[in-house]
Amino acid sequence: MPAMSATLPLLDTDSTPPAAPTKRGILDVPAEELRAWLAARGQPPMRAAQVRRQVLINRAATFEEMSDLPKILRAELAEAFDLFSTRVERHLTAADGTHKLVLRLADGGMIEAVLIQDDGRATACVSTQVGCGMGCVFCASGLNGVVRNLTSGEIIEQLVRLRNLTPKPVAAEKNPISRSPSRKEVREGATTGLADRLTHIVVMGMGEPLANLDNLLDALAVAGDKNGLGIGARHVTISTVGLPVKIARLAEVGKQYSLAVSLHAPNDELRTRIVPTNDKTGLDAILAAADAYFAETGRQVTYEYVVLGGLNDLPEHARQLAGLLAGRKAHVNLIPWNNVDGLPYQRPHDADLEYLIDTLRKSAVSVKVRKRKGSEIDAACGQLRRKVEGERPV
Ligand code: SAH
């Protein structure tokens, strides 16, 4: 998960969360079921779309305020369903507009979701599972394994809750930032305001997205819908540990989602030590699946490389990585390891990072060091959840 650079004052916004919900969240009720529920109360099917619009577009916080619905129906809805199935266990904000939510699920599990606001963009970083089963040795999310997949409603809810933290839209003429700024505008600093909606999604929170692909795709369909959150597929990045069969399935979906593959090592021996699932997949199959994804979708694949000082940042690794990716239409994001309490890894030295960058550039591989947002609010995967779990019995 991206993290912020400077240390900023934090605000713990929700210290006394309300009682846990016991009813189903409305976003987890399939449209057909909701229509049948409405029909049983003499209501036309279009009411289902109205309810969803209220949550997805109008930012309704209660059924009561859905003023385009009959009053009696609002009361019946509130009786049968919760507007949200999660509650905010912890809400941290940083001065530059980054928000981190720890959400408590109806069954007690906890997940994290982060909103990053910069350059007129509002990017939601969402989780797909409670915990993670991939076991990458440097990552906090998987330290206790995976508990379960999130439902599509729980994934959408993260997006809606984060979107609700962006400024409310005002009339177009009063608000020049009611759309994504162009690159030129961002470069020229023409946009100083905050986006009034989500502009981007990165599926880089807790969990392995491709291990919960069906629910993720359902959630992203709502995210992409003009009657939903209206976020185009090209503004969605799905980050995976590298599951070749699932990457092939994602390519078949025919959407323009960006794919990010967590590589973290340039040879199988080292990768298997850092990313244990590599034992079953191997680099060749992952690269072949990523190449096929690019061929099928035309979307350039990003390779993420968490840089672990002294472990995967030696000159030979730089050369091997360059050799692996040279000639591929690929981009590398180097991510200096974000400290996780209790884990024995190191952040890289600047000189080693520079050597990696130079070596890749000399081989014409595009590379950037990822600016990490929210590090002071533990915005890297799974870290804040661990802290909150440590404080309270789950
Ligand atoms: N399961 C997916 C999503 C994981 S989170 C995947 O493996 O891609 C997104 C990225 O953050 C991954 O590349 C992950 O390896 C990386 N990451 C996790 N913990 C980190 C840490 N402590 N420091 C830096 N990057 C980390």
Short mmCIF file of N, CA and C in Angstrom, two decimals, residues 136-138 241 261-276 278 282-284 286-287 303-308 311-314 316-322 324-325 332-334 356:
data_model
loop_
_atom_site.label_atom_id
_atom_site.label_comp_id
_atom_site.label_asym_id
_atom_site.label_seq_id
_atom_site.Cartn_x
_atom_site.Cartn_y
_atom_site.Cartn_z
N CYS A 136 4.03 -13.76 2.03
CA CYS A 136 5.26 -13.03 1.68
C CYS A 136 5.95 -12.63 3.00
N VAL A 137 7.23 -12.93 3.09
CA VAL A 137 7.88 -12.91 4.41
C VAL A 137 8.01 -11.52 5.04
N PHE A 138 7.93 -10.47 4.22
CA PHE A 138 8.17 -9.10 4.71
C PHE A 138 6.87 -8.35 4.99
N VAL A 241 0.27 -11.22 -6.35
CA VAL A 241 1.51 -11.93 -6.03
C VAL A 241 2.02 -12.67 -7.27
N VAL A 261 2.30 -6.75 -10.94
CA VAL A 261 2.77 -8.05 -10.47
C VAL A 261 3.87 -7.84 -9.43
N SER A 262 3.69 -8.44 -8.27
CA SER A 262 4.68 -8.31 -7.19
C SER A 262 5.82 -9.28 -7.44
N LEU A 263 6.91 -8.78 -8.00
CA LEU A 263 8.01 -9.66 -8.41
C LEU A 263 8.97 -9.91 -7.25
N HIS A 264 9.53 -8.86 -6.74
CA HIS A 264 10.35 -8.87 -5.51
C HIS A 264 11.68 -9.62 -5.59
N ALA A 265 11.91 -10.37 -6.65
CA ALA A 265 13.20 -11.06 -6.81
C ALA A 265 13.38 -11.42 -8.27
N PRO A 266 14.64 -11.46 -8.75
CA PRO A 266 14.86 -11.71 -10.17
C PRO A 266 15.19 -13.17 -10.50
N ASN A 267 15.21 -14.05 -9.51
CA ASN A 267 15.45 -15.47 -9.82
C ASN A 267 14.58 -16.32 -8.89
N ASP A 268 14.33 -17.55 -9.32
CA ASP A 268 13.38 -18.40 -8.59
C ASP A 268 13.84 -18.74 -7.18
N GLU A 269 15.14 -18.94 -7.04
CA GLU A 269 15.64 -19.35 -5.72
C GLU A 269 15.35 -18.26 -4.68
N LEU A 270 15.68 -17.03 -5.03
CA LEU A 270 15.46 -15.92 -4.09
C LEU A 270 13.97 -15.61 -3.95
N ARG A 271 13.26 -15.68 -5.08
CA ARG A 271 11.83 -15.32 -5.00
C ARG A 271 11.08 -16.30 -4.11
N THR A 272 11.44 -17.57 -4.19
CA THR A 272 10.74 -18.55 -3.36
C THR A 272 11.01 -18.30 -1.87
N ARG A 273 12.19 -17.77 -1.58
CA ARG A 273 12.48 -17.44 -0.17
C ARG A 273 11.65 -16.24 0.32
N ILE A 274 11.40 -15.31 -0.59
CA ILE A 274 10.69 -14.07 -0.20
C ILE A 274 9.18 -14.22 -0.39
N VAL A 275 8.82 -14.89 -1.47
CA VAL A 275 7.40 -15.06 -1.83
C VAL A 275 7.14 -16.57 -1.94
N PRO A 276 6.73 -17.21 -0.86
CA PRO A 276 6.68 -18.67 -0.85
C PRO A 276 5.82 -19.30 -1.95
N ASN A 278 5.86 -18.77 -4.86
CA ASN A 278 6.66 -18.92 -6.08
C ASN A 278 7.08 -20.36 -6.31
N GLY A 282 6.61 -20.20 -10.11
CA GLY A 282 7.87 -19.95 -10.82
C GLY A 282 7.78 -18.70 -11.67
N LEU A 283 8.92 -18.03 -11.82
CA LEU A 283 8.96 -16.75 -12.53
C LEU A 283 8.54 -16.88 -14.00
N ASP A 284 8.97 -17.95 -14.67
CA ASP A 284 8.70 -18.06 -16.11
C ASP A 284 7.21 -17.99 -16.40
N ILE A 286 4.86 -16.79 -14.54
CA ILE A 286 4.28 -15.49 -14.18
C ILE A 286 4.55 -14.47 -15.28
N LEU A 287 5.79 -14.43 -15.76
CA LEU A 287 6.14 -13.48 -16.81
C LEU A 287 5.37 -13.79 -18.10
N TYR A 303 5.73 -4.01 -12.68
CA TYR A 303 6.33 -4.99 -11.76
C TYR A 303 6.71 -4.27 -10.48
N GLU A 304 6.16 -4.77 -9.37
CA GLU A 304 6.51 -4.18 -8.08
C GLU A 304 7.68 -4.96 -7.51
N TYR A 305 8.58 -4.22 -6.90
CA TYR A 305 9.79 -4.84 -6.35
C TYR A 305 10.05 -4.19 -5.00
N VAL A 306 9.62 -4.87 -3.95
CA VAL A 306 9.89 -4.37 -2.60
C VAL A 306 11.37 -4.55 -2.35
N VAL A 307 12.07 -3.44 -2.05
CA VAL A 307 13.52 -3.53 -1.92
C VAL A 307 13.87 -3.77 -0.45
N LEU A 308 14.45 -4.94 -0.21
CA LEU A 308 14.81 -5.39 1.14
C LEU A 308 16.34 -5.28 1.22
N LEU A 311 19.16 -8.01 0.86
CA LEU A 311 18.55 -9.31 0.50
C LEU A 311 18.27 -9.43 -1.00
N ASN A 312 17.61 -8.41 -1.57
CA ASN A 312 17.30 -8.51 -3.01
C ASN A 312 17.77 -7.26 -3.76
N ASP A 313 18.75 -6.53 -3.15
CA ASP A 313 19.20 -5.29 -3.80
C ASP A 313 20.71 -5.31 -4.10
N LEU A 314 21.28 -6.51 -4.26
CA LEU A 314 22.70 -6.61 -4.58
C LEU A 314 22.91 -6.35 -6.08
N GLU A 316 24.18 -8.07 -8.36
CA GLU A 316 23.79 -9.20 -9.24
C GLU A 316 22.27 -9.24 -9.44
N HIS A 317 21.52 -8.84 -8.41
CA HIS A 317 20.05 -8.81 -8.54
C HIS A 317 19.63 -7.74 -9.53
N ALA A 318 20.31 -6.59 -9.45
CA ALA A 318 20.01 -5.50 -10.38
C ALA A 318 20.22 -5.99 -11.81
N ARG A 319 21.35 -6.67 -12.05
CA ARG A 319 21.66 -7.13 -13.41
C ARG A 319 20.66 -8.20 -13.85
N GLN A 320 20.33 -9.11 -12.94
CA GLN A 320 19.37 -10.17 -13.31
C GLN A 320 17.99 -9.58 -13.63
N LEU A 321 17.58 -8.61 -12.81
CA LEU A 321 16.26 -8.00 -13.02
C LEU A 321 16.22 -7.29 -14.36
N ALA A 322 17.30 -6.56 -14.65
CA ALA A 322 17.37 -5.87 -15.95
C ALA A 322 17.31 -6.89 -17.08
N LEU A 324 15.93 -9.80 -17.05
CA LEU A 324 14.60 -10.41 -17.11
C LEU A 324 13.60 -9.52 -17.84
N LEU A 325 13.71 -8.21 -17.60
CA LEU A 325 12.66 -7.31 -18.09
C LEU A 325 13.05 -6.54 -19.35
N VAL A 332 8.82 -0.78 -13.80
CA VAL A 332 9.17 -1.31 -12.48
C VAL A 332 8.92 -0.23 -11.42
N ASN A 333 8.19 -0.61 -10.38
CA ASN A 333 8.04 0.25 -9.20
C ASN A 333 8.90 -0.32 -8.09
N LEU A 334 9.94 0.40 -7.73
CA LEU A 334 10.75 -0.04 -6.59
C LEU A 334 10.10 0.52 -5.32
N LEU A 356 20.28 -0.06 -8.53
CA LEU A 356 19.14 -0.76 -9.15
C LEU A 356 18.52 0.11 -10.25
#
